[in-house]
PDB file of C-alpha atoms in Angstrom:
ATOM      1  CA  MET A  81     -52.828 -31.228 -21.568  1.00 48.00           C
ATOM      2  CA  SER A  82     -49.843 -33.292 -22.708  1.00 57.00           C
ATOM      3  CA  GLN A  83     -48.102 -30.045 -23.602  1.00 67.00           C
ATOM      4  CA  THR A  84     -48.296 -28.854 -19.998  1.00 90.00           C
ATOM      5  CA  LEU A  85     -46.868 -32.170 -18.816  1.00 89.00           C
ATOM      6  CA  GLN A  86     -44.115 -31.809 -21.428  1.00 91.00           C
ATOM      7  CA  ASP A  87     -43.420 -28.286 -20.142  1.00 93.00           C
ATOM      8  CA  LYS A  88     -43.332 -29.555 -16.562  1.00 93.00           C
ATOM      9  CA  LEU A  89     -40.935 -32.319 -17.574  1.00 94.00           C
ATOM     10  CA  GLN A  90     -38.608 -29.879 -19.333  1.00 95.00           C
ATOM     11  CA  ALA A  91     -38.661 -27.499 -16.357  1.00 95.00           C
ATOM     12  CA  ALA A  92     -38.000 -30.350 -13.927  1.00 96.00           C
ATOM     13  CA  SER A  93     -35.148 -31.597 -16.125  1.00 96.00           C
ATOM     14  CA  ARG A  94     -33.582 -28.126 -16.183  1.00 97.00           C
ATOM     15  CA  ASP A  95     -33.899 -27.906 -12.395  1.00 97.00           C
ATOM     16  CA  PHE A  96     -32.338 -31.350 -12.058  1.00 97.00           C
ATOM     17  CA  GLN A  97     -29.366 -30.366 -14.239  1.00 97.00           C
ATOM     18  CA  LYS A  98     -28.882 -27.175 -12.202  1.00 97.00           C
ATOM     19  CA  LEU A  99     -28.913 -29.191  -8.977  1.00 97.00           C
ATOM     20  CA  GLN A 100     -26.346 -31.602 -10.400  1.00 97.00           C
ATOM     21  CA  SER A 101     -24.150 -28.645 -11.336  1.00 97.00           C
ATOM     22  CA  ASP A 102     -24.538 -27.225  -7.807  1.00 97.00           C
ATOM     23  CA  LEU A 103     -23.586 -30.614  -6.365  1.00 97.00           C
ATOM     24  CA  SER A 104     -20.513 -30.786  -8.578  1.00 97.00           C
ATOM     25  CA  ASP A 105     -19.445 -27.285  -7.483  1.00 97.00           C
ATOM     26  CA  ALA A 106     -19.894 -28.209  -3.828  1.00 97.00           C
ATOM     27  CA  VAL A 107     -17.849 -31.404  -4.266  1.00 97.00           C
ATOM     28  CA  GLU A 108     -15.026 -29.392  -5.867  1.00 98.00           C
ATOM     29  CA  ALA A 109     -15.140 -26.862  -3.013  1.00 97.00           C
ATOM     30  CA  ARG A 110     -15.002 -29.710  -0.486  1.00 97.00           C
ATOM     31  CA  GLN A 111     -11.960 -31.186  -2.233  1.00 98.00           C
ATOM     32  CA  ARG A 112     -10.168 -27.815  -2.197  1.00 98.00           C
ATOM     33  CA  LEU A 113     -10.927 -27.442   1.513  1.00 98.00           C
ATOM     34  CA  ASP A 114      -9.606 -30.957   2.198  1.00 98.00           C
ATOM     35  CA  ALA A 115      -6.339 -30.030   0.455  1.00 98.00           C
ATOM     36  CA  GLN A 116      -6.074 -26.796   2.476  1.00 98.00           C
ATOM     37  CA  LEU A 117      -6.843 -28.674   5.692  1.00 98.00           C
ATOM     38  CA  SER A 118      -4.100 -31.229   5.019  1.00 98.00           C
ATOM     39  CA  GLU A 119      -1.591 -28.513   4.152  1.00 97.00           C
ATOM     40  CA  ASN A 120      -2.333 -26.510   7.293  1.00 97.00           C
ATOM     41  CA  GLU A 121      -2.268 -29.594   9.524  1.00 97.00           C
ATOM     42  CA  LEU A 122       1.170 -30.401   8.100  1.00 97.00           C
ATOM     43  CA  VAL A 123       2.342 -26.859   8.923  1.00 95.00           C
ATOM     44  CA  LYS A 124       0.982 -27.230  12.461  1.00 96.00           C
ATOM     45  CA  LYS A 125       2.934 -30.491  12.864  1.00 96.00           C
ATOM     46  CA  GLU A 126       6.095 -28.750  11.697  1.00 94.00           C
ATOM     47  CA  PHE A 127       5.498 -25.949  14.211  1.00 94.00           C
ATOM     48  CA  ALA A 128       5.248 -28.522  17.007  1.00 93.00           C
ATOM     49  CA  ASP A 129       8.874 -29.511  16.355  1.00 94.00           C
ATOM     50  CA  LEU A 130      10.217 -25.942  16.606  1.00 93.00           C
ATOM     51  CA  THR A 131      12.325 -24.753  19.486  1.00 93.00           C
ATOM     52  CA  PRO A 132      11.912 -21.185  20.823  1.00 91.00           C
ATOM     53  CA  ASP A 133      15.088 -20.032  19.069  1.00 92.00           C
ATOM     54  CA  ASN A 134      13.953 -21.275  15.609  1.00 94.00           C
ATOM     55  CA  GLU A 135      13.008 -18.492  13.232  1.00 94.00           C
ATOM     56  CA  VAL A 136       9.784 -18.535  11.224  1.00 95.00           C
ATOM     57  CA  TYR A 137       9.331 -16.746   7.912  1.00 94.00           C
ATOM     58  CA  LYS A 138       6.178 -15.929   6.032  1.00 92.00           C
ATOM     59  CA  GLN A 139       6.099 -15.498   2.284  1.00 93.00           C
ATOM     60  CA  VAL A 140       4.591 -12.176   1.260  1.00 94.00           C
ATOM     61  CA  GLY A 141       4.612 -12.028  -2.523  1.00 95.00           C
ATOM     62  CA  PRO A 142       8.162 -12.887  -3.646  1.00 96.00           C
ATOM     63  CA  VAL A 143       9.695 -11.942  -0.259  1.00 96.00           C
ATOM     64  CA  LEU A 144      10.185 -13.919   2.961  1.00 96.00           C
ATOM     65  CA  VAL A 145       9.365 -11.840   6.033  1.00 96.00           C
ATOM     66  CA  LYS A 146      10.379 -12.859   9.541  1.00 96.00           C
ATOM     67  CA  GLN A 147       7.355 -13.628  11.711  1.00 95.00           C
ATOM     68  CA  ASP A 148       6.865 -14.180  15.414  1.00 95.00           C
ATOM     69  CA  GLN A 149       6.527 -17.904  16.149  1.00 95.00           C
ATOM     70  CA  ALA A 150       3.502 -17.499  18.434  1.00 94.00           C
ATOM     71  CA  GLU A 151       1.762 -15.317  15.853  1.00 95.00           C
ATOM     72  CA  ALA A 152       2.469 -17.851  13.094  1.00 96.00           C
ATOM     73  CA  LYS A 153       1.101 -20.705  15.214  1.00 96.00           C
ATOM     74  CA  SER A 154      -1.977 -18.666  16.100  1.00 97.00           C
ATOM     75  CA  ASN A 155      -2.592 -17.845  12.428  1.00 96.00           C
ATOM     76  CA  VAL A 156      -2.417 -21.517  11.471  1.00 97.00           C
ATOM     77  CA  ASP A 157      -4.803 -22.473  14.288  1.00 97.00           C
ATOM     78  CA  LYS A 158      -7.277 -19.799  13.160  1.00 98.00           C
ATOM     79  CA  ARG A 159      -6.980 -20.965   9.565  1.00 98.00           C
ATOM     80  CA  LEU A 160      -7.609 -24.582  10.608  1.00 98.00           C
ATOM     81  CA  GLU A 161     -10.678 -23.517  12.588  1.00 98.00           C
ATOM     82  CA  PHE A 162     -12.003 -21.546   9.611  1.00 98.00           C
ATOM     83  CA  ILE A 163     -11.384 -24.406   7.171  1.00 98.00           C
ATOM     84  CA  ARG A 164     -13.143 -26.916   9.440  1.00 98.00           C
ATOM     85  CA  GLY A 165     -16.116 -24.555   9.699  1.00 98.00           C
ATOM     86  CA  GLU A 166     -16.244 -24.233   5.915  1.00 98.00           C
ATOM     87  CA  ILE A 167     -16.083 -28.016   5.542  1.00 98.00           C
ATOM     88  CA  LYS A 168     -19.106 -28.377   7.865  1.00 98.00           C
ATOM     89  CA  ARG A 169     -20.981 -25.732   5.878  1.00 97.00           C
ATOM     90  CA  ILE A 170     -20.180 -27.430   2.557  1.00 97.00           C
ATOM     91  CA  GLU A 171     -21.158 -30.833   3.990  1.00 97.00           C
ATOM     92  CA  GLY A 172     -24.564 -29.395   4.897  1.00 97.00           C
ATOM     93  CA  GLN A 173     -24.868 -27.922   1.428  1.00 97.00           C
ATOM     94  CA  LEU A 174     -23.987 -31.305  -0.106  1.00 97.00           C
ATOM     95  CA  LYS A 175     -26.643 -33.112   1.947  1.00 97.00           C
ATOM     96  CA  ASP A 176     -29.240 -30.463   1.125  1.00 97.00           C
ATOM     97  CA  THR A 177     -28.471 -30.629  -2.591  1.00 97.00           C
ATOM     98  CA  GLU A 178     -28.529 -34.434  -2.599  1.00 97.00           C
ATOM     99  CA  THR A 179     -31.966 -34.354  -0.930  1.00 97.00           C
ATOM    100  CA  LYS A 180     -33.225 -31.873  -3.523  1.00 97.00           C
ATOM    101  CA  ILE A 181     -31.838 -34.073  -6.325  1.00 97.00           C
ATOM    102  CA  GLU A 182     -33.703 -37.114  -4.984  1.00 97.00           C
ATOM    103  CA  LYS A 183     -36.946 -35.141  -4.767  1.00 97.00           C
ATOM    104  CA  LYS A 184     -36.467 -33.806  -8.288  1.00 97.00           C
ATOM    105  CA  LYS A 185     -35.755 -37.337  -9.609  1.00 97.00           C
ATOM    106  CA  SER A 186     -39.011 -38.521  -8.052  1.00 97.00           C
ATOM    107  CA  GLU A 187     -40.875 -35.578  -9.567  1.00 96.00           C
ATOM    108  CA  ILE A 188     -39.446 -36.373 -13.018  1.00 96.00           C
ATOM    109  CA  VAL A 189     -40.443 -40.027 -12.719  1.00 96.00           C
ATOM    110  CA  ASP A 190     -43.976 -39.009 -11.692  1.00 95.00           C
ATOM    111  CA  ILE A 191     -44.288 -36.658 -14.678  1.00 94.00           C
ATOM    112  CA  GLN A 192     -42.926 -39.290 -17.062  1.00 94.00           C
ATOM    113  CA  THR A 193     -45.392 -41.851 -15.699  1.00 94.00           C
ATOM    114  CA  ALA A 194     -48.283 -39.407 -16.136  1.00 92.00           C
ATOM    115  CA  LEU A 195     -47.135 -38.682 -19.698  1.00 90.00           C
ATOM    116  CA  GLN A 196     -46.944 -42.384 -20.538  1.00 91.00           C
ATOM    117  CA  GLN A 197     -50.396 -43.007 -19.092  1.00 90.00           C
ATOM    118  CA  GLN A 198     -51.774 -40.061 -21.001  1.00 86.00           C
ATOM    119  CA  GLN A 199     -50.191 -41.266 -24.240  1.00 85.00           C
ATOM    120  CA  SER A 200     -51.459 -44.816 -23.767  1.00 86.00           C
ATOM    121  CA  HIS A 201     -55.000 -43.542 -23.077  1.00 80.00           C
ATOM    122  CA  GLY A 202     -54.801 -41.239 -26.071  1.00 73.00           C
ATOM    123  CA  SER A 203     -53.556 -43.938 -28.441  1.00 68.00           C
ATOM    124  CA  SER A 204     -56.115 -46.531 -27.247  1.00 64.00           C
ATOM    125  CA  ALA A 205     -58.943 -44.038 -27.795  1.00 57.00           C
ATOM    126  CA  SER A 206     -57.765 -43.273 -31.320  1.00 54.00           C
ATOM    127  CA  THR A 207     -57.428 -46.968 -32.267  1.00 54.00           C
ATOM    128  CA  THR A 208     -60.963 -47.839 -31.162  1.00 54.00           C
ATOM    129  CA  PRO A 209     -63.074 -48.285 -34.332  1.00 54.00           C
ATOM    130  CA  ALA A 210     -66.158 -46.122 -34.721  1.00 54.00           C
ATOM    131  CA  ALA A 211     -69.473 -48.029 -34.775  1.00 50.00           C
TER     132      ALA A 211
END
């Protein structure tokens, strides 16, 4: 029976490590989105200072291409909306993963406790002298 508890512990540990990896990936994604959000908010601020006769250029590969101001502003607004939506999605993923990690930690502790109890019962039975 202790072998099945050992197997359960190993499986739970693998699951826990996978969840930690998932959490790390989600944190990195959130950080990238924060950087993109800041960059796009800065661009939006710059657009607010433009006058109608200012020209806006968009980089396409190594070339700057003239772009309509209204179109450029609209693109930035859409990008900001998309990034905020992605941040909300990642935040939900982070919370979900953190919940799963807590449950898995509890499961591991329960298995370890059962193993310890099993080992202490097994060792006390083997140390009892025969009559």
